[in-house]
mmCIF file of C-alpha atoms in Angstrom:
data_model
loop_
_atom_site.group_PDB
_atom_site.id
_atom_site.type_symbol
_atom_site.label_atom_id
_atom_site.label_comp_id
_atom_site.label_asym_id
_atom_site.label_seq_id
_atom_site.Cartn_x
_atom_site.Cartn_y
_atom_site.Cartn_z
ATOM 1 C CA UNK U 242 52.296 28.794 -9.172
ATOM 2 C CA UNK U 243 53.255 31.650 -11.449
ATOM 3 C CA UNK U 244 50.415 30.668 -13.911
ATOM 4 C CA UNK U 245 47.905 30.575 -11.021
ATOM 5 C CA UNK U 246 48.938 33.972 -9.832
ATOM 6 C CA UNK U 247 48.676 35.295 -13.351
ATOM 7 C CA UNK U 248 45.189 33.787 -13.692
ATOM 8 C CA UNK U 249 44.102 35.282 -10.305
ATOM 9 C CA UNK U 250 45.381 38.761 -11.397
ATOM 10 C CA UNK U 251 43.539 38.524 -14.678
ATOM 11 C CA UNK U 252 40.275 37.575 -12.752
ATOM 12 C CA UNK U 253 40.809 40.626 -10.477
ATOM 13 C CA UNK U 254 41.337 42.898 -13.445
ATOM 14 C CA UNK U 255 38.156 41.408 -15.071
ATOM 15 C CA UNK U 256 36.108 41.963 -11.834
ATOM 16 C CA UNK U 257 37.350 45.516 -11.542
ATOM 17 C CA UNK U 258 36.420 46.181 -15.177
ATOM 18 C CA UNK U 259 32.970 44.789 -14.486
ATOM 19 C CA UNK U 260 32.625 47.007 -11.424
ATOM 20 C CA UNK U 261 33.700 50.176 -13.417
ATOM 21 C CA UNK U 262 31.263 49.225 -16.228
ATOM 22 C CA UNK U 263 28.382 48.764 -13.721
ATOM 23 C CA UNK U 264 29.168 52.101 -12.123
ATOM 24 C CA UNK U 265 29.191 53.786 -15.469
ATOM 25 C CA UNK U 266 25.817 52.107 -16.312
ATOM 26 C CA UNK U 267 24.372 53.313 -12.981
ATOM 27 C CA UNK U 268 25.695 56.927 -13.548
ATOM 28 C CA UNK U 269 24.166 56.834 -17.080
ATOM 29 C CA UNK U 270 20.902 55.695 -15.657
ATOM 30 C CA UNK U 271 20.943 58.349 -13.056
ATOM 31 C CA UNK U 272 21.582 61.000 -15.614
ATOM 32 C CA UNK U 273 18.654 59.642 -17.729
ATOM 33 C CA UNK U 274 16.434 59.674 -14.637
ATOM 34 C CA UNK U 275 17.403 63.254 -13.802
ATOM 35 C CA UNK U 276 16.672 64.386 -17.377
ATOM 36 C CA UNK U 277 13.323 62.498 -17.352
ATOM 37 C CA UNK U 278 12.484 64.187 -14.066
ATOM 38 C CA UNK U 279 13.380 67.615 -15.318
ATOM 39 C CA UNK U 280 11.252 66.916 -18.431
ATOM 40 C CA UNK U 281 8.311 65.746 -16.354
ATOM 41 C CA UNK U 282 8.667 68.842 -14.008
ATOM 42 C CA UNK U 283 8.646 71.154 -17.023
ATOM 43 C CA UNK U 284 5.622 69.419 -18.523
ATOM 44 C CA UNK U 285 3.830 69.571 -15.144
ATOM 45 C CA UNK U 286 4.547 73.322 -14.863
ATOM 46 C CA UNK U 287 3.315 73.865 -18.422
ATOM 47 C CA UNK U 288 0.049 72.007 -17.622
ATOM 48 C CA UNK U 289 -0.366 73.876 -14.411
ATOM 49 C CA UNK U 290 0.145 77.190 -16.178
ATOM 50 C CA UNK U 291 -2.324 76.146 -18.856
ATOM 51 C CA UNK U 292 -4.809 75.151 -16.193
ATOM 52 C CA UNK U 293 -4.318 78.418 -14.297
ATOM 53 C CA UNK U 294 -4.983 80.372 -17.556
ATOM 54 C CA UNK U 295 -8.049 78.279 -18.342
ATOM 55 C CA UNK U 296 -9.392 78.849 -14.816
ATOM 56 C CA UNK U 297 -8.709 82.578 -15.091
ATOM 57 C CA UNK U 298 -10.424 82.777 -18.435
ATOM 58 C CA UNK U 299 -13.422 80.798 -17.193
ATOM 59 C CA UNK U 300 -13.824 82.995 -14.270
ATOM 60 C CA UNK U 301 -13.360 86.158 -16.181
ATOM 61 C CA UNK U 302 -15.826 85.155 -18.820
ATOM 62 C CA UNK U 303 -18.299 84.189 -16.219
ATOM 63 C CA UNK U 304 -18.006 87.567 -14.512
ATOM 64 C CA UNK U 305 -18.365 89.408 -17.859
ATOM 65 C CA UNK U 306 -21.507 87.499 -18.953
ATOM 66 C CA UNK U 307 -23.190 88.158 -15.492
ATOM 67 C CA UNK U 308 -22.207 91.816 -15.590
ATOM 68 C CA UNK U 309 -23.483 92.166 -19.133
ATOM 69 C CA UNK U 310 -26.977 91.069 -18.003
ATOM 70 C CA UNK U 311 -26.903 93.219 -14.818
ATOM 71 C CA UNK U 312 -25.817 96.452 -16.670
ATOM 72 C CA UNK U 313 -28.437 96.439 -19.337
ATOM 73 C CA UNK U 314 -30.958 98.351 -17.052
ATOM 74 C CA UNK U 315 -28.188 100.835 -16.029
ATOM 75 C CA UNK U 316 -27.400 101.554 -19.627
ATOM 76 C CA UNK U 317 -31.005 102.198 -20.485
ATOM 77 C CA UNK U 318 -31.504 104.549 -17.563
ATOM 78 C CA UNK U 319 -28.701 107.010 -18.561
ATOM 79 C CA UNK U 320 -31.004 109.579 -19.952
ATOM 80 C CA UNK U 321 -32.122 112.756 -18.209
ATOM 81 C CA UNK U 322 -29.487 115.378 -18.014
ATOM 82 C CA UNK U 323 -28.376 117.137 -21.121
ATOM 83 C CA UNK U 324 -25.183 116.103 -22.881
ATOM 84 C CA UNK U 325 -23.652 119.478 -22.080
ATOM 85 C CA UNK U 326 -24.344 119.206 -18.387
ATOM 86 C CA UNK U 327 -23.013 115.717 -18.245
ATOM 87 C CA UNK U 328 -19.795 116.621 -20.038
ATOM 88 C CA UNK U 329 -19.191 119.678 -17.711
ATOM 89 C CA UNK U 330 -19.737 117.561 -14.582
ATOM 90 C CA UNK U 331 -17.669 114.771 -15.947
ATOM 91 C CA UNK U 332 -14.728 116.988 -16.694
ATOM 92 C CA UNK U 333 -14.745 118.490 -13.179
ATOM 93 C CA UNK U 334 -15.020 115.086 -11.530
ATOM 94 C CA UNK U 335 -12.508 113.501 -13.698
ATOM 95 C CA UNK U 336 -9.876 116.253 -13.098
ATOM 96 C CA UNK U 337 -10.229 115.910 -9.391
ATOM 97 C CA UNK U 338 -10.369 112.134 -9.282
ATOM 98 C CA UNK U 339 -7.375 111.770 -11.601
ATOM 99 C CA UNK U 340 -5.149 113.461 -9.017
ATOM 100 C CA UNK U 341 -6.273 111.050 -6.274
ATOM 101 C CA UNK U 342 -6.011 108.142 -8.663
ATOM 102 C CA UNK U 343 -2.416 108.913 -9.527
ATOM 103 C CA UNK U 344 -1.626 108.982 -5.803
ATOM 104 C CA UNK U 345 -3.278 105.610 -5.253
ATOM 105 C CA UNK U 346 -1.786 103.732 -8.273
ATOM 106 C CA UNK U 347 1.609 102.883 -6.613
ATOM 107 C CA UNK U 348 -0.261 101.568 -3.546
ATOM 108 C CA UNK U 349 -2.480 99.206 -5.397
ATOM 109 C CA UNK U 350 -1.158 95.656 -5.206
ATOM 110 C CA UNK U 351 2.436 96.945 -5.426
ATOM 111 C CA UNK U 352 3.898 93.492 -5.102
ATOM 112 C CA UNK U 353 1.996 92.101 -8.099
ATOM 113 C CA UNK U 354 4.028 91.961 -11.262
ATOM 114 C CA UNK U 355 1.077 93.289 -13.288
ATOM 115 C CA UNK U 356 0.928 96.601 -11.381
ATOM 116 C CA UNK U 357 4.700 96.906 -10.823
ATOM 117 C CA UNK U 358 5.116 98.274 -14.406
ATOM 118 C CA UNK U 359 4.054 101.508 -15.831
ATOM 119 C CA UNK U 360 1.903 99.761 -18.481
ATOM 120 C CA UNK U 361 -0.026 97.971 -15.836
ATOM 121 C CA UNK U 362 -0.609 101.097 -13.745
ATOM 122 C CA UNK U 363 -1.619 103.019 -16.883
ATOM 123 C CA UNK U 364 -4.147 100.303 -17.725
ATOM 124 C CA UNK U 365 -5.676 100.520 -14.173
ATOM 125 C CA UNK U 366 -5.737 104.376 -14.515
ATOM 126 C CA UNK U 367 -7.622 104.270 -17.680
ATOM 127 C CA UNK U 368 -10.344 101.946 -16.197
ATOM 128 C CA UNK U 369 -10.753 104.179 -13.112
ATOM 129 C CA UNK U 370 -10.888 107.409 -15.164
ATOM 130 C CA UNK U 371 -13.448 105.835 -17.462
ATOM 131 C CA UNK U 372 -15.588 104.996 -14.494
ATOM 132 C CA UNK U 373 -15.291 108.582 -13.274
ATOM 133 C CA UNK U 374 -16.280 109.881 -16.694
ATOM 134 C CA UNK U 375 -19.326 107.601 -16.900
ATOM 135 C CA UNK U 376 -20.423 107.920 -13.264
ATOM 136 C CA UNK U 377 -19.537 111.438 -11.990
ATOM 137 C CA UNK U 378 -22.278 111.122 -9.385
ATOM 138 C CA UNK U 379 -20.196 108.330 -7.767
ATOM 139 C CA UNK U 380 -16.792 109.537 -8.665
ATOM 140 C CA UNK U 381 -13.724 108.000 -7.212
ATOM 141 C CA UNK U 382 -13.126 106.492 -3.761
ATOM 142 C CA UNK U 383 -10.003 104.813 -2.474
ATOM 143 C CA UNK U 384 -11.465 101.296 -2.640
ATOM 144 C CA UNK U 385 -12.270 101.327 -6.301
ATOM 145 C CA UNK U 386 -8.569 101.062 -7.273
ATOM 146 C CA UNK U 387 -8.322 97.578 -5.557
ATOM 147 C CA UNK U 388 -11.619 96.487 -7.039
ATOM 148 C CA UNK U 389 -10.608 97.422 -10.562
ATOM 149 C CA UNK U 390 -7.204 95.965 -10.243
ATOM 150 C CA UNK U 391 -8.722 92.700 -8.877
ATOM 151 C CA UNK U 392 -11.081 92.514 -11.890
ATOM 152 C CA UNK U 393 -8.243 93.183 -14.398
ATOM 153 C CA UNK U 394 -6.332 90.321 -12.953
ATOM 154 C CA UNK U 395 -9.285 87.924 -13.644
ATOM 155 C CA UNK U 396 -9.657 88.679 -17.266
ATOM 156 C CA UNK U 397 -7.803 87.333 -20.466
ATOM 157 C CA UNK U 398 -6.657 89.750 -23.159
ATOM 158 C CA UNK U 399 -9.928 89.329 -25.169
ATOM 159 C CA UNK U 400 -13.307 88.137 -23.831
ATOM 160 C CA UNK U 401 -16.420 86.915 -25.448
ATOM 161 C CA UNK U 402 -18.069 89.428 -27.804
ATOM 162 C CA UNK U 403 -14.844 90.993 -28.733
ATOM 163 C CA UNK U 404 -14.338 93.079 -25.615
ATOM 164 C CA UNK U 405 -10.829 94.019 -24.674
ATOM 165 C CA UNK U 406 -9.519 93.429 -21.217
ATOM 166 C CA UNK U 407 -9.808 97.109 -20.114
ATOM 167 C CA UNK U 408 -13.321 97.564 -21.514
ATOM 168 C CA UNK U 409 -14.452 94.277 -19.760
ATOM 169 C CA UNK U 410 -12.984 95.434 -16.465
ATOM 170 C CA UNK U 411 -14.639 98.702 -16.783
ATOM 171 C CA UNK U 412 -18.099 97.292 -17.325
ATOM 172 C CA UNK U 413 -17.546 94.841 -14.564
ATOM 173 C CA UNK U 414 -16.613 97.660 -12.231
ATOM 174 C CA UNK U 415 -19.726 99.540 -13.147
ATOM 175 C CA UNK U 416 -21.789 96.444 -12.510
ATOM 176 C CA UNK U 417 -20.307 96.034 -9.042
ATOM 177 C CA UNK U 418 -20.914 99.667 -8.199
ATOM 178 C CA UNK U 419 -24.432 99.919 -9.617
ATOM 179 C CA UNK U 420 -25.931 96.424 -9.236
ATOM 180 C CA UNK U 421 -23.963 94.294 -6.746
ATOM 181 C CA UNK U 422 -22.979 96.894 -4.170
ATOM 182 C CA UNK U 423 -25.578 99.730 -4.576
ATOM 183 C CA UNK U 424 -25.202 102.615 -2.188
ATOM 184 C CA UNK U 425 -21.761 101.513 -1.133
ATOM 185 C CA UNK U 426 -19.781 104.266 -2.900
ATOM 186 C CA UNK U 427 -21.720 107.277 -1.824
ATOM 187 C CA UNK U 428 -21.062 109.967 0.779
ATOM 188 C CA UNK U 429 -23.457 108.362 3.223
ATOM 189 C CA UNK U 430 -22.263 104.802 2.734
ATOM 190 C CA UNK U 431 -25.771 103.572 3.383
ATOM 191 C CA UNK U 432 -25.197 100.165 1.766
ATOM 192 C CA UNK U 433 -22.038 99.616 3.793
ATOM 193 C CA UNK U 434 -23.687 100.643 6.998
ATOM 194 C CA UNK U 435 -26.651 98.340 6.296
ATOM 195 C CA UNK U 436 -24.424 95.341 5.573
ATOM 196 C CA UNK U 437 -22.164 96.130 8.621
ATOM 197 C CA UNK U 438 -25.233 96.035 10.824
ATOM 198 C CA UNK U 439 -26.180 92.714 9.251
ATOM 199 C CA UNK U 440 -22.673 91.357 9.866
ATOM 200 C CA UNK U 441 -22.826 92.530 13.576
ATOM 201 C CA UNK U 442 -26.187 90.629 13.990
ATOM 202 C CA UNK U 443 -24.767 87.463 12.341
ATOM 203 C CA UNK U 444 -21.723 87.597 14.567
ATOM 204 C CA UNK U 445 -23.826 88.133 17.726
ATOM 205 C CA UNK U 446 -26.101 85.213 16.905
ATOM 206 C CA UNK U 447 -23.263 82.856 16.016
ATOM 207 C CA UNK U 448 -22.754 80.193 18.720
ATOM 208 C CA UNK U 449 -18.894 80.473 18.419
ATOM 209 C CA UNK U 450 -18.719 84.153 17.991
ATOM 210 C CA UNK U 451 -21.410 85.699 20.176
ATOM 211 C CA UNK U 452 -18.775 86.602 22.817
ATOM 212 C CA UNK U 453 -16.813 88.716 20.386
ATOM 213 C CA UNK U 454 -18.964 91.851 20.279
ATOM 214 C CA UNK U 455 -18.899 92.337 24.090
ATOM 215 C CA UNK U 456 -15.190 91.667 24.096
ATOM 216 C CA UNK U 457 -14.587 94.324 21.432
ATOM 217 C CA UNK U 458 -16.865 96.771 23.283
ATOM 218 C CA UNK U 459 -14.850 96.155 26.490
ATOM 219 C CA UNK U 460 -11.783 97.166 24.500
ATOM 220 C CA UNK U 461 -13.460 100.293 23.146
ATOM 221 C CA UNK U 462 -13.417 98.838 19.630
ATOM 222 C CA UNK U 463 -16.163 98.278 17.071
ATOM 223 C CA UNK U 464 -16.245 95.497 14.433
ATOM 224 C CA UNK U 465 -17.088 98.105 11.785
ATOM 225 C CA UNK U 466 -13.582 99.449 12.113
ATOM 226 C CA UNK U 467 -12.377 96.445 10.072
ATOM 227 C CA UNK U 468 -15.610 95.160 8.481
ATOM 228 C CA UNK U 469 -16.146 98.340 6.547
ATOM 229 C CA UNK U 470 -12.954 97.893 4.655
ATOM 230 C CA UNK U 471 -13.612 94.173 4.164
ATOM 231 C CA UNK U 472 -16.925 94.928 2.537
ATOM 232 C CA UNK U 473 -15.967 97.943 0.450
ATOM 233 C CA UNK U 474 -12.928 96.055 -0.940
ATOM 234 C CA UNK U 475 -14.887 92.934 -1.624
ATOM 235 C CA UNK U 476 -12.458 91.056 0.705
ATOM 236 C CA UNK U 477 -9.727 91.295 -2.012
ATOM 237 C CA UNK U 478 -7.139 92.488 0.540
ATOM 238 C CA UNK U 479 -8.537 90.708 3.592
ATOM 239 C CA UNK U 480 -8.467 87.220 2.356
ATOM 240 C CA UNK U 481 -5.895 85.045 0.531
ATOM 241 C CA UNK U 482 -6.445 85.495 -3.281
ATOM 242 C CA UNK U 483 -7.877 82.057 -3.831
ATOM 243 C CA UNK U 484 -10.385 82.430 -0.846
ATOM 244 C CA UNK U 485 -11.325 85.868 -2.210
ATOM 245 C CA UNK U 486 -12.064 84.366 -5.657
ATOM 246 C CA UNK U 487 -14.402 81.886 -4.167
ATOM 247 C CA UNK U 488 -16.317 84.744 -2.448
ATOM 248 C CA UNK U 489 -16.588 86.558 -5.798
ATOM 249 C CA UNK U 490 -17.571 83.380 -7.581
ATOM 250 C CA UNK U 491 -20.684 83.367 -5.404
ATOM 251 C CA UNK U 492 -21.388 87.047 -5.149
ATOM 252 C CA UNK U 493 -22.369 87.689 -8.855
ATOM 253 C CA UNK U 494 -24.386 84.434 -8.762
ATOM 254 C CA UNK U 495 -26.357 85.459 -5.660
ATOM 255 C CA UNK U 496 -26.644 89.074 -6.688
ATOM 256 C CA UNK U 497 -25.744 90.480 -3.319
ATOM 257 C CA UNK U 498 -23.078 90.347 -0.606
#
């Protein structure tokens, strides 16, 4: 009986040892799985980041190439006024515009990391001041800061042809002002008013939206109160960023809004 008890105790110890060994193996396998998952997550994040950079670069290059073609005529048409007259007018416009630009910089995408820094705001300021220097007849309005910032965010550090990011954003902005949205950034806002009327007509004729204009009218409101900002800002503050990018992807291709 003593021998049998001893044997039973030995079997129990063996079983306990096997259980402990299996538990240790399971813990080791779990640790390996956790490490593998962490590595896979890191790799997925790296690939996602690379894809985002590639997409941004593709979009930025596409915008620049379209803008280059559209600005050729504008560059050729810059003659006329004497260099002295242009310099005097530019100096006056730039001095006045710079004061307003400095006020607007902290309000331009303040939650975006790019423009939360002094370097980012300085970059945006240089693009806007360069626009005012080149196009004093247009000058600066409080929608151009968002447009320029949006364009900067789509561009890589260097683009095709050796252009730097700021220079490419500057020419894109000029293309938007002169070719894509002509007469938008004038005192009369003729382009905006024309497109606002077009939008009113589209809404009134849409089977699911035709009741909106009379409803707004009954409230003493007008669609232009919001649509003017949508149009002048290119929807960059009215839509989620990815949706706004889709709008912009189509706009340079179609050549109008």
